[in-house]
Every structure is written in C-alpha cells, then in structure tokens.
CSV table of C-alpha atoms and ligand atoms in Angstrom, one decimal:
chain,number,residue,atom,x,y,z
P,628,MET,CA,49.4,9.8,-25.9
P,629,LYS,CA,48.3,6.3,-25.0
P,630,THR,CA,44.9,4.7,-24.4
P,631,CYS,CA,44.4,2.6,-21.3
P,632,ILE,CA,44.5,-1.1,-22.3
P,633,ALA,CA,42.1,-2.0,-19.6
P,634,CYS,CA,39.3,0.6,-19.9
P,635,GLY,CA,40.0,2.5,-23.1
P,636,MET,CA,40.4,5.9,-21.4
P,637,PRO,CA,42.7,8.3,-23.2
P,638,MET,CA,45.7,9.1,-20.9
P,639,GLU,CA,46.6,12.7,-21.6
P,640,ALA,CA,48.1,13.9,-18.3
P,641,VAL,CA,50.9,12.1,-16.4
P,642,SER,CA,48.4,11.9,-13.5
P,643,ASP,CA,46.1,9.7,-15.7
P,644,TYR,CA,48.7,7.0,-15.7
P,645,ALA,CA,49.0,4.4,-13.0
P,646,MET,CA,51.4,5.7,-10.4
P,647,GLY,CA,52.1,8.7,-12.7
P,648,ASP,CA,54.3,6.3,-14.7
P,649,THR,CA,54.0,6.9,-18.5
P,650,ASP,CA,55.7,3.6,-19.2
P,651,LYS,CA,52.5,1.9,-17.9
P,652,ASP,CA,49.8,1.0,-20.4
P,653,TYR,CA,46.9,1.3,-18.0
P,654,CYS,CA,45.4,4.3,-16.2
P,655,VAL,CA,45.1,5.3,-12.6
P,656,HIS,CA,41.5,3.9,-12.4
P,657,CYS,CA,42.7,0.5,-13.5
P,658,ALA,CA,45.5,0.3,-11.0
P,659,ARG,CA,45.5,-1.2,-7.5
P,660,PRO,CA,46.8,0.9,-4.7
P,661,ASP,CA,50.2,-0.8,-5.1
P,662,GLY,CA,50.3,0.1,-8.8
P,663,THR,CA,49.7,-3.3,-10.4
P,664,MET,CA,46.9,-3.6,-12.9
P,665,GLN,CA,43.5,-4.9,-11.6
P,666,SER,CA,42.4,-8.3,-12.6
P,667,TYR,CA,39.6,-9.0,-15.1
P,668,GLU,CA,37.2,-9.7,-12.3
P,669,GLU,CA,38.1,-6.6,-10.4
P,670,LYS,CA,37.7,-4.4,-13.4
P,671,LEU,CA,34.5,-6.1,-14.4
P,672,ASP,CA,33.1,-5.5,-10.9
P,673,SER,CA,34.0,-1.8,-10.9
P,674,LEU,CA,32.8,-1.3,-14.4
P,675,THR,CA,29.5,-3.0,-13.6
P,676,GLY,CA,29.1,-0.8,-10.6
P,677,PHE,CA,29.9,2.3,-12.7
P,678,ILE,CA,27.2,1.4,-15.3
P,679,VAL,CA,24.6,0.7,-12.6
P,680,ARG,CA,25.3,4.1,-11.1
P,681,THR,CA,25.5,6.1,-14.4
P,682,GLN,CA,23.0,4.3,-16.6
P,683,GLY,CA,20.6,2.9,-14.0
P,684,LEU,CA,20.7,-0.6,-15.4
P,685,ASP,CA,20.2,-3.5,-13.1
P,686,GLU,CA,23.2,-5.6,-12.1
P,687,GLN,CA,22.7,-8.3,-14.6
P,688,ALA,CA,22.3,-6.0,-17.6
P,689,ALA,CA,25.2,-3.9,-16.5
P,690,ALA,CA,27.4,-6.9,-16.2
P,691,THR,CA,26.5,-7.9,-19.7
P,692,ALA,CA,27.3,-4.4,-21.0
P,693,ALA,CA,30.5,-4.3,-19.1
P,694,LYS,CA,31.6,-7.6,-20.5
P,695,SER,CA,31.0,-6.5,-24.1
P,696,MET,CA,32.9,-3.2,-23.5
P,697,MET,CA,35.8,-5.1,-22.0
P,698,ALA,CA,35.9,-7.5,-24.9
P,699,GLN,CA,36.9,-4.6,-27.1
P,700,LEU,CA,40.0,-3.7,-25.0
P,701,PRO,CA,43.5,-5.1,-25.6
P,702,ALA,CA,44.0,-6.1,-22.0
P,703,TRP,CA,41.1,-8.6,-22.1
P,704,LYS,CA,41.1,-9.7,-25.7
P,705,ASN,CA,42.0,-13.2,-24.9
P,706,ARG,CA,39.3,-13.7,-22.3
T,2068,LIG,ZN1,42.0,2.3,-17.3
C-alpha cells in the first residue's frame, strides 16, 4: 500500500490511485481529468476549499493550514 505523495491519503484500493494505475504515486483526488498530477497551486486551492467547508475557517486561515499540511508531503517538500 502506498500513501499519496500530494495529499497523504492512504491508497488501499486500486480505485484510490489516479486512473486506477497502481504505478502512480498520487491518488484519484490529486489527479487532473487527464491523469496527470495537479500542480501545487491547484492542490492548495482545493485543499483550502476543503478546509473552509469542513472546518469553517476563513479563506486566509484555511490557506495557511493547507500550506503547512502540504509542507509535510513528499510532492511539495521543495516548495
Ligand atoms: Zn492525493
């Protein structure tokens, strides 16, 4: 089992992988419709929106939280 390099989600089922391809290191939520990995900005945007919806933070606070979460993940380590 792998963990998504872009969001940290454990990928247990084949359907959790981008395009159902277990050779990929990122999950279905971090893939674009064409199967490539989303950019840092795209992921930051979607993660910020997710935090706003689930934790009720304002945009600014959510973006800060999203950035620090992403800083822990291998895909964005060098950002
Ligand atoms: Zn992911």
